[in-house]
Amino acid sequence: MFRVRRVLPALLFAAVPLYALAAPDFDRDAWRADYATLKQALERDYANLAWIGSTQSGVDLPALDRQTQRALDSAENDAQAEQAIRDFVAGFHDGHFSFLTTLQAGAAAAEPPSVDLTAADAASGCAALGVGAGGHPGFSLPFESLPGFKLLSDGMDQPLRTGLLTTPQGPRVGLLRLPEFAPTAYLGLCRQVWQQLRSEDSADDMRDALMDALADAVATALQGFAAAKTDLVLVDVGNDPGGNDSGDVLTRLFTTRPVHSAPLLVSQSPAGTAYLDEQLHRLTGALQEHHPDPASRRLLRQSIAAFQQSRRSAGDAPCDLSWTWSERRDWNAMPCRRLVEAGSSGGPLDYLPADAIADMTIVHRLNWAQDVRAHWGAWTGPVYVLTDAKTYSSAEMFAARMHDNGIARTVGVGTGGDGCGFMVASPPTTLPHSRLRLRMPNCVRLRADGSDEVAGIAPDLPVLPQSGESDRARAWRLLQTVGADWRTRHGGG
């Protein structure tokens, strides 16, 4: 009897549900309601939900949902409940679907007076534009430390980091580093062209002009490689977080062949509708206000008709995606994905010849790559694109377009898997109880095989880190891998 008296209290304690032991101010039902709100928002607004719910995505969404519900059921305090929702979001493996800073209640501070950047010197002006705030100019692997490497441009005081490297019995390699597809990463370039930038009307115009200067710098580097008789170019977008649409635009500099942008889809949501309306406004304005010639008028009308049809589709009753929490379906067999067509990742038209339309104002409304058409085909030889697990977003778009258009082979490690992010700004989802704020992608870029780019870009030539191997050794092994592939495919030797 003595032993039984000792055991019974423990058994009784174990029989009490965990939620009965929670902190007295912990409201489990409110957290469950937050989770339900999040799932409803995903069904309504998240562009990648159908893909994530597919058998091809690699994510078991029903299992993730069950895991989250169990975690909320067993949570004993707010911290544990919040972690359950954070783990749920992490399980999507979509970097664009992410948390934003939780905001404090209160009146927003007034906007301070604007600053006239046209009077600033290069250092101050570039700093005010945010240039130098991100990006690492060095290569993602230490090619600079390898024998046979010659630095051509450092990417700090000079616009880009570039170099030449010749290995024994190997090709002569031109190395080009693109740390970001955004103007804020290129401080040396900004300072170099500041006198031109300061003539622009606004800070946004200055950043646009800086992107034009980046295209000029990339073209100049590629032309330098050609003049130096390099056998191939290795473009390093490892550890590149992405940026803007230049991940699509700059691909044209590496070939004279036609380059097609990815099919673009937007969510059947207010954000998707806003993007369609924005493009319709731009296309209609070009047709009505810029006196297009007959060929331009025909292309504008075709694009307007396509976007009007998408706009009508966006207004249809949306299909139900609640099945994603209970089953997985084949992406290719889905009758509805709650997405609408929105042209391409390079504008309403996925391709236009460089000489199709002379008027730059009009042609930019149709195909954004036309902005750099003077530099198309700056390099025409073999190209390899180096990626790693920290290659994201616009950098993935670059790698995917280079691969899917047959311009380049990819080498290294599979990318992080952000895919398309945001074609327009949209308000975040705020959960009512916890006040957690999340952003949700409103667009999808499709690969050549029809898959969602959010799955990441697998390398043609995997060069994975190995136990005990230094970064220098892996850089050397990667170059040997590229050299062997180049000899096989292009007859080098």
XYZ file of C-alpha atoms in Angstrom:
493
model
C 0.000 0.000 0.000
C 2.846 2.344 0.719
C 4.112 2.135 -2.882
C 0.622 2.624 -4.301
C 0.141 5.799 -2.262
C 3.337 7.194 -3.787
C 2.446 6.270 -7.376
C -1.187 7.431 -7.515
C -0.519 11.207 -7.370
C 1.931 10.923 -10.260
C -0.584 8.973 -12.315
C -3.262 11.527 -11.616
C -0.883 14.335 -12.625
C -0.013 12.599 -15.878
C -3.695 12.273 -16.746
C -4.235 16.040 -16.647
C -4.202 17.511 -20.206
C -1.211 19.750 -20.869
C -3.440 22.707 -21.731
C -4.816 22.602 -18.149
C -1.302 23.367 -16.878
C -0.785 26.438 -19.060
C 0.029 29.860 -17.693
C -3.135 31.517 -16.359
C -3.042 34.372 -18.914
C -2.365 32.063 -21.876
C -5.307 31.982 -24.316
C -4.929 28.835 -26.396
C -8.179 29.367 -28.268
C -6.995 32.793 -29.395
C -3.809 31.251 -30.801
C -5.854 28.590 -32.563
C -7.955 31.381 -34.056
C -4.766 33.119 -35.216
C -3.679 29.925 -36.921
C -7.061 29.574 -38.618
C -6.788 33.191 -39.787
C -3.347 32.502 -41.236
C -4.567 29.467 -43.161
C -7.501 31.422 -44.553
C -5.145 34.199 -45.665
C -2.909 31.652 -47.379
C -5.869 30.208 -49.268
C -6.919 33.703 -50.306
C -3.621 35.475 -51.088
C -0.580 33.163 -51.220
C 0.493 32.603 -54.824
C 2.474 29.414 -54.136
C -0.135 27.524 -52.109
C -1.217 25.173 -54.911
C 2.432 24.339 -55.628
C 3.265 23.790 -51.953
C 0.221 21.524 -51.733
C 1.346 19.486 -54.728
C 3.149 16.163 -54.707
C 6.001 17.775 -56.647
C 6.839 20.440 -54.050
C 8.525 18.168 -51.528
C 6.447 19.708 -48.718
C 3.879 17.516 -46.952
C 1.438 20.278 -46.101
C -1.199 18.063 -44.416
C 1.496 16.661 -42.107
C 2.764 20.182 -41.388
C -0.766 21.280 -40.525
C -1.268 18.345 -38.147
C 2.102 19.031 -36.523
C 1.166 22.673 -35.972
C -2.192 21.814 -34.454
C -0.529 19.360 -32.065
C 2.033 21.985 -31.098
C -0.699 24.503 -30.341
C -2.619 21.886 -28.336
C 0.434 21.191 -26.183
C 1.682 24.780 -25.866
C 1.785 26.040 -22.283
C 2.489 29.722 -22.930
C 2.554 32.398 -25.620
C 6.179 31.740 -26.527
C 5.488 28.095 -27.328
C 2.364 28.938 -29.313
C 4.233 31.559 -31.312
C 7.002 29.060 -32.016
C 4.417 26.621 -33.359
C 3.283 29.182 -35.927
C 6.853 30.163 -36.781
C 7.715 26.501 -37.357
C 4.670 26.220 -39.607
C 5.866 29.121 -41.761
C 9.417 27.743 -41.880
C 8.027 24.427 -43.127
C 7.039 26.052 -46.438
C 10.708 26.695 -47.305
C 9.698 29.907 -49.067
C 11.833 32.839 -47.995
C 9.354 35.379 -49.319
C 6.633 33.952 -47.059
C 8.034 35.371 -43.859
C 7.479 37.394 -40.725
C 7.761 41.164 -40.549
C 8.550 43.250 -37.510
C 5.666 43.403 -35.052
C 4.521 47.017 -34.783
C 3.717 48.891 -31.612
C 0.384 50.676 -31.384
C 0.479 54.448 -31.648
C 0.391 57.322 -34.087
C 2.965 57.167 -36.886
C 5.632 59.861 -36.849
C 5.462 62.507 -39.547
C 7.703 62.107 -42.579
C 10.803 64.337 -42.285
C 11.530 66.928 -44.990
C 13.041 65.634 -48.228
C 16.739 66.044 -48.974
C 18.115 67.521 -52.195
C 20.611 64.884 -53.306
C 21.623 66.829 -56.397
C 23.790 69.024 -54.182
C 25.512 66.104 -52.424
C 28.975 64.796 -53.154
C 29.387 61.222 -54.383
C 30.047 59.681 -50.970
C 27.130 61.435 -49.268
C 24.730 60.994 -52.169
C 25.366 57.285 -52.579
C 25.028 56.781 -48.828
C 21.692 58.623 -48.833
C 20.450 56.332 -51.616
C 21.294 53.342 -49.428
C 24.091 52.178 -51.699
C 26.589 49.984 -49.910
C 23.928 48.785 -47.467
C 24.062 45.194 -48.702
C 25.968 42.742 -50.822
C 29.460 41.324 -50.538
C 31.722 42.156 -53.481
C 33.973 39.132 -53.036
C 33.367 35.836 -54.791
C 31.253 33.327 -52.881
C 34.202 30.920 -53.063
C 37.776 32.204 -52.642
C 38.849 32.130 -56.287
C 41.039 35.157 -55.540
C 43.306 32.933 -53.426
C 43.907 30.299 -56.116
C 47.059 29.978 -58.211
C 46.707 31.521 -61.641
C 44.122 34.124 -60.567
C 44.470 37.731 -61.725
C 42.200 40.400 -60.260
C 40.853 42.764 -62.915
C 38.400 44.830 -60.850
C 37.869 44.747 -57.087
C 34.120 45.517 -56.871
C 34.701 48.095 -54.159
C 36.393 51.184 -55.571
C 35.671 49.726 -59.000
C 32.195 48.745 -60.282
C 32.372 44.921 -60.199
C 34.671 42.196 -58.964
C 36.096 40.415 -61.985
C 39.130 38.285 -62.629
C 40.886 35.878 -64.954
C 42.020 32.423 -63.928
C 43.896 29.820 -65.902
C 44.395 26.349 -64.497
C 46.957 23.831 -65.782
C 45.457 21.999 -68.782
C 42.268 23.984 -68.145
C 40.335 26.735 -69.890
C 40.971 30.428 -69.442
C 38.082 31.492 -67.201
C 36.594 34.955 -66.877
C 35.103 35.363 -63.401
C 32.269 37.836 -62.826
C 30.705 38.440 -59.414
C 27.106 39.686 -59.081
C 26.514 40.057 -55.311
C 22.964 41.399 -55.746
C 20.476 42.285 -58.439
C 19.820 45.644 -56.819
C 21.617 48.997 -57.102
C 22.350 49.243 -53.376
C 25.129 46.642 -53.647
C 27.386 48.615 -55.986
C 29.046 51.433 -54.062
C 32.062 51.794 -56.342
C 29.798 52.033 -59.361
C 27.563 54.622 -57.682
C 30.501 56.854 -56.827
C 31.908 56.464 -60.324
C 28.716 57.624 -62.056
C 27.467 60.055 -59.405
C 27.743 63.085 -61.671
C 25.256 61.470 -64.048
C 22.980 60.307 -61.222
C 22.675 63.723 -59.628
C 20.996 65.079 -62.760
C 17.988 62.791 -62.201
C 14.727 64.178 -60.817
C 14.254 61.885 -57.809
C 15.948 59.262 -55.669
C 13.978 56.542 -57.481
C 15.169 57.876 -60.836
C 18.720 57.845 -59.494
C 18.411 54.186 -58.539
C 16.997 53.383 -61.981
C 19.906 55.176 -63.607
C 22.287 53.232 -61.387
C 20.755 49.984 -62.649
C 21.389 51.202 -66.203
C 24.988 51.852 -65.195
C 25.211 48.317 -63.787
C 24.168 46.894 -67.167
C 26.859 49.046 -68.780
C 29.444 47.733 -66.312
C 28.483 44.086 -66.868
C 28.641 44.559 -70.643
C 32.050 46.209 -70.354
C 33.352 43.325 -68.239
C 32.059 40.761 -70.732
C 33.597 42.619 -73.654
C 36.862 42.668 -71.728
C 36.712 38.898 -71.324
C 36.174 38.526 -75.064
C 39.122 40.804 -75.806
C 41.288 38.762 -73.417
C 40.447 35.570 -75.361
C 38.841 33.839 -72.387
C 37.329 30.445 -73.119
C 34.321 30.753 -70.825
C 32.678 33.032 -68.289
C 31.737 31.908 -64.778
C 29.076 34.175 -63.249
C 29.018 33.927 -59.455
C 25.588 34.517 -57.894
C 26.309 32.511 -54.764
C 25.185 34.241 -51.565
C 23.140 36.638 -53.732
C 19.824 37.548 -52.025
C 18.211 38.801 -55.227
C 16.798 42.252 -55.830
C 14.767 43.399 -58.816
C 13.822 42.467 -62.372
C 17.408 42.816 -63.582
C 17.742 39.105 -62.831
C 15.722 38.628 -66.007
C 16.976 41.622 -67.987
C 20.722 40.999 -67.691
C 20.518 37.504 -69.180
C 20.399 39.075 -72.660
C 23.978 40.283 -72.289
C 25.300 36.717 -72.437
C 24.017 35.648 -75.856
C 22.823 36.875 -79.237
C 20.090 34.227 -79.359
C 16.477 35.101 -78.522
C 15.918 34.976 -74.756
C 12.412 34.377 -73.435
C 11.281 35.499 -70.001
C 9.403 33.120 -67.714
C 5.612 32.857 -67.788
C 4.338 35.011 -64.919
C 1.251 34.252 -62.853
C -0.224 36.388 -60.098
C -2.490 35.370 -57.257
C -6.227 35.741 -57.738
C -6.253 38.342 -55.000
C -6.347 42.132 -54.557
C -2.567 42.238 -55.032
C -2.742 40.290 -58.277
C -5.564 42.491 -59.521
C -3.542 45.604 -58.665
C -0.655 44.372 -60.819
C -2.952 43.633 -63.755
C -4.502 47.095 -63.439
C -1.059 48.694 -63.273
C 0.056 47.021 -66.489
C -3.219 47.834 -68.251
C -2.770 51.485 -67.294
C 0.771 51.539 -68.681
C -0.166 49.754 -71.906
C -3.254 51.886 -72.497
C -1.248 55.028 -71.847
C 1.344 54.003 -74.423
C -1.398 53.345 -76.974
C -3.309 56.565 -76.380
C -0.573 59.068 -75.562
C 2.645 58.093 -77.359
C 1.561 57.875 -81.009
C 2.706 54.310 -81.741
C 3.461 53.208 -85.284
C 1.284 50.426 -86.777
C 3.524 47.579 -85.574
C 3.686 48.996 -82.047
C -0.060 49.594 -82.018
C -0.710 45.971 -82.933
C 1.531 44.661 -80.126
C 0.029 47.053 -77.599
C -3.500 46.022 -78.508
C -2.620 42.335 -78.285
C -1.107 42.853 -74.842
C -4.047 44.946 -73.660
C -6.458 42.229 -74.788
C -4.469 39.568 -72.918
C -4.386 41.596 -69.697
C -8.071 42.450 -69.989
C -8.839 38.737 -70.209
C -6.673 38.096 -67.140
C -8.449 40.935 -65.366
C -11.787 39.260 -66.071
C -10.409 35.939 -64.824
C -9.233 37.630 -61.640
C -12.811 38.722 -61.023
C -14.240 35.211 -61.332
C -15.248 33.276 -58.228
C -11.977 31.819 -56.875
C -11.593 28.091 -56.497
C -11.311 26.460 -53.083
C -7.774 25.565 -51.981
C -8.737 24.265 -48.540
C -7.948 20.745 -49.803
C -4.249 21.569 -49.324
C -4.586 20.930 -45.572
C -5.894 17.388 -46.015
C -4.363 15.960 -49.198
C -1.633 16.396 -51.819
C -2.404 16.654 -55.530
C -0.503 16.498 -58.797
C 0.534 20.013 -59.862
C 0.153 19.206 -63.546
C -3.364 17.800 -63.117
C -4.840 20.638 -61.049
C -7.843 22.208 -62.795
C -7.407 25.380 -60.748
C -4.461 26.895 -58.886
C -6.056 30.245 -57.973
C -3.595 32.005 -60.291
C -4.082 34.179 -63.370
C -1.749 34.818 -66.294
C 0.136 38.119 -66.166
C 2.494 38.189 -69.123
C 6.071 37.309 -68.295
C 8.803 38.006 -65.773
C 10.194 40.487 -68.310
C 6.989 42.420 -68.940
C 3.783 41.837 -70.905
C 5.730 40.187 -73.753
C 8.312 37.501 -73.015
C 10.415 38.450 -76.053
C 10.830 41.171 -78.651
C 13.660 41.513 -81.174
C 15.977 44.406 -80.404
C 14.894 46.295 -83.516
C 11.154 45.620 -83.274
C 10.160 49.037 -81.897
C 12.298 52.167 -82.048
C 10.402 54.214 -79.451
C 11.958 53.346 -76.075
C 8.984 54.637 -74.078
C 6.631 52.298 -75.890
C 8.897 49.268 -76.054
C 9.630 49.464 -72.316
C 5.903 49.059 -71.632
C 6.016 45.751 -73.527
C 9.378 44.162 -72.704
C 11.664 45.439 -69.968
C 14.833 43.856 -71.360
C 14.689 46.396 -74.182
C 16.187 48.909 -71.739
C 19.594 47.248 -72.205
C 19.268 46.150 -75.830
C 22.361 48.112 -76.797
C 24.333 45.575 -74.728
C 22.677 42.351 -75.896
C 25.245 39.774 -76.888
C 28.192 41.442 -75.147
C 29.445 37.875 -74.647
C 28.642 34.968 -76.968
C 30.803 32.137 -75.638
C 30.176 29.403 -73.043
C 28.730 30.500 -69.705
C 28.459 28.802 -66.311
C 26.447 30.167 -63.378
C 27.622 29.411 -59.833
C 24.824 29.055 -57.271
C 24.613 28.027 -53.629
C 21.998 27.553 -50.918
C 21.964 31.328 -50.315
C 21.105 32.193 -53.913
C 17.597 33.622 -53.719
C 14.796 35.419 -55.527
C 15.993 37.528 -58.486
C 19.305 35.644 -58.485
C 17.289 32.448 -58.914
C 15.432 34.110 -61.771
C 18.795 34.837 -63.405
C 20.004 31.252 -62.979
C 16.690 29.821 -64.194
C 16.500 32.045 -67.273
C 20.133 31.329 -68.161
C 19.484 27.592 -67.845
C 16.033 27.396 -69.416
C 17.110 29.445 -72.442
C 20.146 27.239 -73.005
C 22.585 30.080 -72.332
C 24.420 28.570 -69.380
C 25.062 25.505 -67.279
C 24.556 25.867 -63.537
C 27.190 24.609 -61.121
C 27.550 24.372 -57.345
C 24.715 23.840 -54.863
C 20.933 24.068 -55.278
C 19.481 27.499 -54.608
C 17.514 28.554 -51.541
C 14.076 28.440 -53.171
C 12.455 31.867 -52.873
C 11.123 32.117 -56.405
C 8.943 35.081 -57.312
C 8.107 37.510 -54.543
C 6.033 40.620 -55.073
C 4.923 42.298 -58.291
C 3.207 45.034 -56.285
C 3.348 46.080 -52.660
C 0.467 44.763 -50.599
C -0.420 45.074 -46.912
C 0.823 42.229 -44.730
C -1.419 39.763 -42.966
C -1.739 40.626 -39.267
C -2.955 37.898 -36.904
C -5.578 39.411 -34.576
C -4.485 37.984 -31.219
C -0.702 37.805 -31.431
C -0.336 40.758 -33.839
C 2.240 38.733 -35.768
C 2.676 40.195 -39.254
C 3.499 38.151 -42.346
C 4.133 38.921 -45.988
C 2.932 36.532 -48.697
C 4.229 36.332 -52.274
C 1.712 37.393 -54.892
C 3.403 35.975 -58.010
C 4.747 32.763 -59.544
C 7.429 32.308 -62.190
C 7.236 29.049 -64.103
C 10.236 27.038 -65.243
C 10.539 25.587 -68.744
C 9.143 22.282 -67.412
C 6.093 24.029 -65.910
C 7.222 23.814 -62.279
C 7.180 26.704 -59.805
C 10.541 28.442 -59.438
C 10.022 28.488 -55.651
C 11.265 24.875 -55.731
C 14.785 26.221 -56.261
C 17.295 25.716 -59.062
C 19.143 22.402 -59.010
C 22.649 22.607 -60.497
C 23.517 20.844 -63.737
C 26.934 20.186 -62.214
C 26.648 19.570 -58.459
C 29.737 20.508 -56.455
C 28.688 19.903 -52.871
C 30.755 20.659 -49.761
C 32.667 17.645 -48.498
C 33.809 16.772 -45.004
C 37.270 18.103 -44.267
C 37.438 20.120 -47.481
C 38.438 23.778 -47.292
C 36.677 26.490 -49.274
C 39.817 26.906 -51.393
C 39.822 23.203 -52.195
C 36.158 23.304 -53.173
C 36.744 26.358 -55.365
C 39.548 24.466 -57.126
C 37.359 21.367 -57.502
C 34.533 23.465 -58.921
C 36.836 24.958 -61.547
C 38.047 21.493 -62.467
C 34.418 20.369 -62.822
C 33.636 23.319 -65.079
C 36.790 22.730 -67.106
C 35.972 19.072 -67.666
C 32.430 19.917 -68.757
C 33.698 22.658 -71.083
C 36.134 20.267 -72.748
C 33.383 17.690 -73.246
C 30.790 20.102 -74.579
C 32.934 22.548 -76.511
C 35.915 20.474 -77.599
C 38.427 22.381 -75.517
C 41.671 20.832 -74.491
